[in-house]
Amino acid sequence: MEIKVVRKVLAVNEQMAAQNRQLFAEKGVFTLNLMSSPGSGKTMLLEKTLGRLLPRVPTGVIVGDICTTNDAVRLARSGAPVVQINTDAFGGDCHLAAHVVREAAEDLDLAAIDLLIIENVGNLVCPAEFDIGEDLRGVVLSVTEGEDKPLKYPLMFRVCNFALLNKIDLLPHLQFDKERAIANIRAINPGLPIFEISAQTEEGFAPWLAWLEERVREKQQTNRQPEETGNGR
Ligand code: MG
Ligand code: ZN
């Protein structure tokens, strides 16, 4: 019975995610779902990312936490429009579901942004199961975590389109085996682009932001030149 209930929840979520994806496409917004365990440095990463993208790439943020608006306060200092989701009001979910993202997106002027970054609730498990209508999924693994996280949470690393290995400035102080961590990611998802970065020092930001902006441009071009497929269903 339990399994049936979960399947139904996911099926409803899939429908809502498809509607989100259509809305974002209509508004010309490229969406990035950023996931990780708690404390991997997502919020600082976004603060520094916004500092580099704005105002050149108009970017909005949806940030999910179970409680508090701390992250939204930090991110809003960049000048980007920010909406905080507290899942406490939705039963304290440890992930963002598509309908919750939809509600938050309605508080943003989507016509005014090209990129929407969604900072998911810190959790390597169920966020991987919930499509929220995003274009791109990224996972942040910090070098203060175990090298075997990709092996322990394979679904997350399987569904993502890129990985950020964060806090590399701390490597000299840690026993962390970076090559083993990268090999573990590749064991789960062989072709996954992996960027080594430090949100603290902004080392490695140029290559990953260039890669991200290329994805945004690709989507904008696809939107401008829709394929003549007849769209028959
Ligand atoms: Mg955060
Ligand atoms: Zn959850």
Short mmCIF file of C-alpha atoms and ligand atoms in Angstrom, two decimals:
data_model
loop_
_atom_site.label_atom_id
_atom_site.label_comp_id
_atom_site.label_asym_id
_atom_site.label_seq_id
_atom_site.Cartn_x
_atom_site.Cartn_y
_atom_site.Cartn_z
CA MET A 1 0.00 0.00 0.00
CA GLU A 2 2.81 2.35 0.94
CA ILE A 3 4.38 1.90 -2.48
CA LYS A 4 1.13 2.70 -4.25
CA VAL A 5 0.78 5.94 -2.34
CA VAL A 6 4.31 7.01 -3.15
CA ARG A 7 3.81 6.18 -6.83
CA LYS A 8 0.67 8.29 -6.93
CA VAL A 9 2.43 11.24 -5.32
CA LEU A 10 5.21 10.98 -7.90
CA ALA A 11 2.73 10.67 -10.80
CA VAL A 12 0.91 13.83 -9.69
CA ASN A 13 4.29 15.54 -9.34
CA GLU A 14 5.26 14.54 -12.89
CA GLN A 15 2.13 16.26 -14.26
CA MET A 16 2.83 19.42 -12.30
CA ALA A 17 6.48 19.38 -13.36
CA ALA A 18 5.44 19.20 -17.02
CA GLN A 19 3.24 22.26 -16.50
CA ASN A 20 6.13 24.09 -14.84
CA ARG A 21 8.42 23.17 -17.73
CA GLN A 22 5.89 24.58 -20.20
CA LEU A 23 5.53 27.81 -18.20
CA PHE A 24 9.30 28.31 -17.98
CA ALA A 25 9.67 27.65 -21.73
CA GLU A 26 6.90 30.14 -22.57
CA LYS A 27 8.59 32.79 -20.45
CA GLY A 28 12.03 32.00 -21.88
CA VAL A 29 13.42 31.11 -18.47
CA PHE A 30 16.20 28.53 -18.11
CA THR A 31 15.90 26.72 -14.79
CA LEU A 32 18.59 25.09 -12.70
CA ASN A 33 17.75 22.80 -9.79
CA LEU A 34 20.71 22.81 -7.42
CA MET A 35 20.83 19.96 -4.92
CA SER A 36 23.19 18.69 -2.21
CA SER A 37 23.36 17.55 1.38
CA PRO A 38 23.00 20.24 4.07
CA GLY A 39 26.13 22.31 4.59
CA SER A 40 27.77 21.68 1.22
CA GLY A 41 27.89 25.41 0.55
CA LYS A 42 25.00 25.91 -1.89
CA THR A 43 23.98 29.28 -0.55
CA MET A 44 27.47 30.79 -0.58
CA LEU A 45 27.97 29.30 -4.02
CA LEU A 46 24.83 31.09 -5.18
CA GLU A 47 25.83 34.37 -3.53
CA LYS A 48 29.10 34.33 -5.46
CA THR A 49 27.41 33.10 -8.65
CA LEU A 50 24.86 35.94 -8.55
CA GLY A 51 27.70 38.40 -7.99
CA ARG A 52 29.24 37.26 -11.27
CA LEU A 53 26.09 36.83 -13.37
CA LEU A 54 24.24 40.03 -12.43
CA PRO A 55 23.30 42.25 -14.13
CA ARG A 56 24.56 40.62 -17.36
CA VAL A 57 22.35 37.53 -16.94
CA PRO A 58 19.05 38.50 -15.27
CA THR A 59 18.66 35.79 -12.64
CA GLY A 60 16.01 34.96 -10.07
CA VAL A 61 16.23 32.54 -7.17
CA ILE A 62 13.84 30.23 -5.39
CA VAL A 63 15.33 28.87 -2.20
CA GLY A 64 13.89 25.94 -0.30
CA ASP A 65 14.35 25.24 3.37
CA ILE A 66 12.15 23.50 5.89
CA CYS A 67 12.28 26.59 8.13
CA THR A 68 13.88 30.06 8.29
CA THR A 69 14.39 32.78 5.69
CA ASN A 70 18.13 33.06 6.42
CA ASP A 71 19.25 31.95 2.96
CA ALA A 72 16.78 34.25 1.17
CA VAL A 73 18.04 37.22 3.18
CA ARG A 74 21.63 36.41 2.18
CA LEU A 75 20.78 35.89 -1.50
CA ALA A 76 18.58 39.00 -1.78
CA ARG A 77 21.63 41.18 -0.98
CA SER A 78 22.78 40.45 -4.55
CA GLY A 79 19.81 42.43 -5.87
CA ALA A 80 18.29 39.32 -7.48
CA PRO A 81 14.59 38.66 -6.94
CA VAL A 82 14.40 35.87 -4.34
CA VAL A 83 11.48 33.80 -3.12
CA GLN A 84 11.92 31.63 -0.03
CA ILE A 85 9.91 28.44 0.25
CA ASN A 86 9.47 27.06 3.75
CA THR A 87 8.24 23.51 3.34
CA ASP A 88 7.12 23.60 6.97
CA ALA A 89 3.87 25.00 5.56
CA PHE A 90 3.65 21.98 3.22
CA GLY A 91 4.12 19.32 5.88
CA GLY A 92 7.84 19.93 6.44
CA ASP A 93 8.87 18.15 3.25
CA CYS A 94 12.59 17.48 2.94
CA HIS A 95 12.51 18.23 -0.81
CA LEU A 96 10.84 20.65 -3.21
CA ALA A 97 7.85 19.29 -5.10
CA ALA A 98 6.71 20.74 -8.41
CA HIS A 99 3.54 22.37 -7.06
CA VAL A 100 5.54 24.16 -4.36
CA VAL A 101 7.97 25.50 -6.96
CA ARG A 102 5.00 26.61 -9.05
CA GLU A 103 3.58 28.62 -6.17
CA ALA A 104 6.95 30.30 -5.60
CA ALA A 105 7.44 30.98 -9.33
CA GLU A 106 4.14 32.87 -9.37
CA ASP A 107 5.72 35.38 -6.99
CA LEU A 108 8.50 36.10 -9.50
CA ASP A 109 8.37 38.26 -12.63
CA LEU A 110 9.45 35.48 -14.97
CA ALA A 111 9.41 37.80 -17.99
CA ALA A 112 12.20 39.81 -16.36
CA ILE A 113 14.64 36.91 -15.86
CA ASP A 114 16.55 34.58 -18.19
CA LEU A 115 17.79 32.20 -15.52
CA LEU A 116 16.01 30.80 -12.48
CA ILE A 117 18.15 29.00 -9.93
CA ILE A 118 16.29 26.81 -7.47
CA GLU A 119 18.25 25.95 -4.34
CA ASN A 120 16.61 22.73 -3.20
CA VAL A 121 16.29 21.61 0.42
CA GLY A 122 19.61 20.17 1.63
CA ASN A 123 19.10 16.42 1.19
CA LEU A 124 20.69 13.87 -1.15
CA VAL A 125 17.72 11.50 -1.15
CA CYS A 126 14.23 12.56 -2.26
CA PRO A 127 15.04 15.78 -4.16
CA ALA A 128 16.49 13.40 -6.77
CA GLU A 129 13.04 11.80 -7.18
CA PHE A 130 11.03 14.99 -7.63
CA ASP A 131 11.09 16.58 -11.07
CA ILE A 132 10.25 20.26 -10.58
CA GLY A 133 10.20 21.22 -14.27
CA GLU A 134 13.84 22.28 -14.41
CA ASP A 135 16.13 22.27 -17.46
CA LEU A 136 19.26 21.28 -15.63
CA ARG A 137 20.06 19.46 -12.39
CA GLY A 138 23.26 20.03 -10.50
CA VAL A 139 24.64 18.36 -7.39
CA VAL A 140 27.15 19.95 -5.04
CA LEU A 141 29.53 17.64 -3.19
CA SER A 142 31.91 19.34 -0.82
CA VAL A 143 35.33 17.97 0.09
CA THR A 144 34.37 18.02 3.78
CA GLU A 145 31.98 15.14 3.05
CA GLY A 146 32.90 11.51 2.37
CA GLU A 147 34.35 10.46 -0.99
CA ASP A 148 31.79 7.65 -1.04
CA LYS A 149 28.69 9.90 -1.07
CA PRO A 150 28.09 9.20 -4.79
CA LEU A 151 28.08 5.47 -4.05
CA LYS A 152 25.74 5.87 -1.07
CA TYR A 153 23.31 8.20 -2.88
CA PRO A 154 23.59 6.97 -6.49
CA LEU A 155 20.21 8.23 -7.71
CA MET A 156 21.19 11.85 -7.05
CA PHE A 157 24.39 11.50 -9.04
CA ARG A 158 22.57 9.57 -11.79
CA VAL A 159 19.82 12.16 -12.39
CA CYS A 160 22.12 15.20 -12.34
CA ASN A 161 23.57 16.88 -15.44
CA PHE A 162 26.68 18.20 -13.71
CA ALA A 163 28.47 18.08 -10.37
CA LEU A 164 30.31 20.76 -8.45
CA LEU A 165 33.10 19.63 -6.14
CA ASN A 166 33.08 22.50 -3.65
CA LYS A 167 35.41 23.82 -0.92
CA ILE A 168 38.56 22.73 -2.78
CA ASP A 169 40.42 25.52 -0.93
CA LEU A 170 40.21 23.23 2.13
CA LEU A 171 41.93 20.25 0.43
CA PRO A 172 45.38 20.93 1.96
CA HIS A 173 43.82 20.59 5.44
CA LEU A 174 41.85 17.39 4.81
CA GLN A 175 42.44 13.70 4.18
CA PHE A 176 39.88 13.89 1.35
CA ASP A 177 40.94 11.82 -1.68
CA LYS A 178 39.73 13.99 -4.53
CA GLU A 179 40.59 11.51 -7.29
CA ARG A 180 38.67 8.78 -5.49
CA ALA A 181 35.63 11.06 -5.12
CA ILE A 182 35.73 11.86 -8.83
CA ALA A 183 36.12 8.16 -9.68
CA ASN A 184 33.08 7.39 -7.50
CA ILE A 185 31.01 10.01 -9.33
CA ARG A 186 32.14 8.58 -12.68
CA ALA A 187 31.28 5.05 -11.52
CA ILE A 188 27.66 6.20 -11.16
CA ASN A 189 27.50 8.64 -14.08
CA PRO A 190 30.45 8.20 -16.45
CA GLY A 191 30.07 11.27 -18.65
CA LEU A 192 29.05 13.74 -15.97
CA PRO A 193 30.78 17.14 -16.21
CA ILE A 194 32.53 17.79 -12.87
CA PHE A 195 33.75 21.24 -11.91
CA GLU A 196 36.17 21.72 -9.04
CA ILE A 197 35.38 24.97 -7.29
CA SER A 198 35.64 26.96 -4.09
CA ALA A 199 32.71 29.22 -3.28
CA GLN A 200 34.94 30.83 -0.65
CA THR A 201 37.76 31.86 -3.02
CA GLU A 202 35.80 31.61 -6.32
CA GLU A 203 38.53 29.36 -7.71
CA GLY A 204 37.17 27.38 -10.67
CA PHE A 205 34.14 29.64 -11.16
CA ALA A 206 35.04 30.79 -14.68
CA PRO A 207 34.83 27.36 -16.36
CA TRP A 208 31.60 26.28 -14.68
CA LEU A 209 29.83 29.59 -15.20
CA ALA A 210 30.91 29.63 -18.86
CA TRP A 211 29.46 26.12 -19.17
CA LEU A 212 26.21 27.17 -17.44
CA GLU A 213 25.80 30.28 -19.58
CA GLU A 214 26.30 28.14 -22.69
CA ARG A 215 23.36 25.96 -21.55
CA VAL A 216 21.22 29.10 -21.06
CA ARG A 217 22.15 30.36 -24.55
CA GLU A 218 21.34 26.97 -26.10
CA LYS A 219 17.86 27.07 -24.61
CA GLN A 220 17.28 30.64 -25.77
CA GLN A 221 18.24 29.63 -29.32
CA THR A 222 15.90 26.62 -29.20
CA ASN A 223 13.09 28.89 -28.04
CA ARG A 224 13.74 31.38 -30.83
CA GLN A 225 13.83 28.72 -33.56
CA PRO A 226 11.19 26.16 -32.61
CA GLU A 227 11.49 22.95 -34.61
CA GLU A 228 8.68 22.42 -37.12
CA THR A 229 7.62 19.04 -35.85
CA GLY A 230 3.89 19.65 -36.18
CA ASN A 231 3.64 19.14 -32.42
CA GLY A 232 1.09 16.36 -33.03
CA ARG A 233 0.27 14.18 -30.07
MG MG B 1 21.19 26.94 1.82
ZN ZN B 2 11.82 14.66 0.95
#
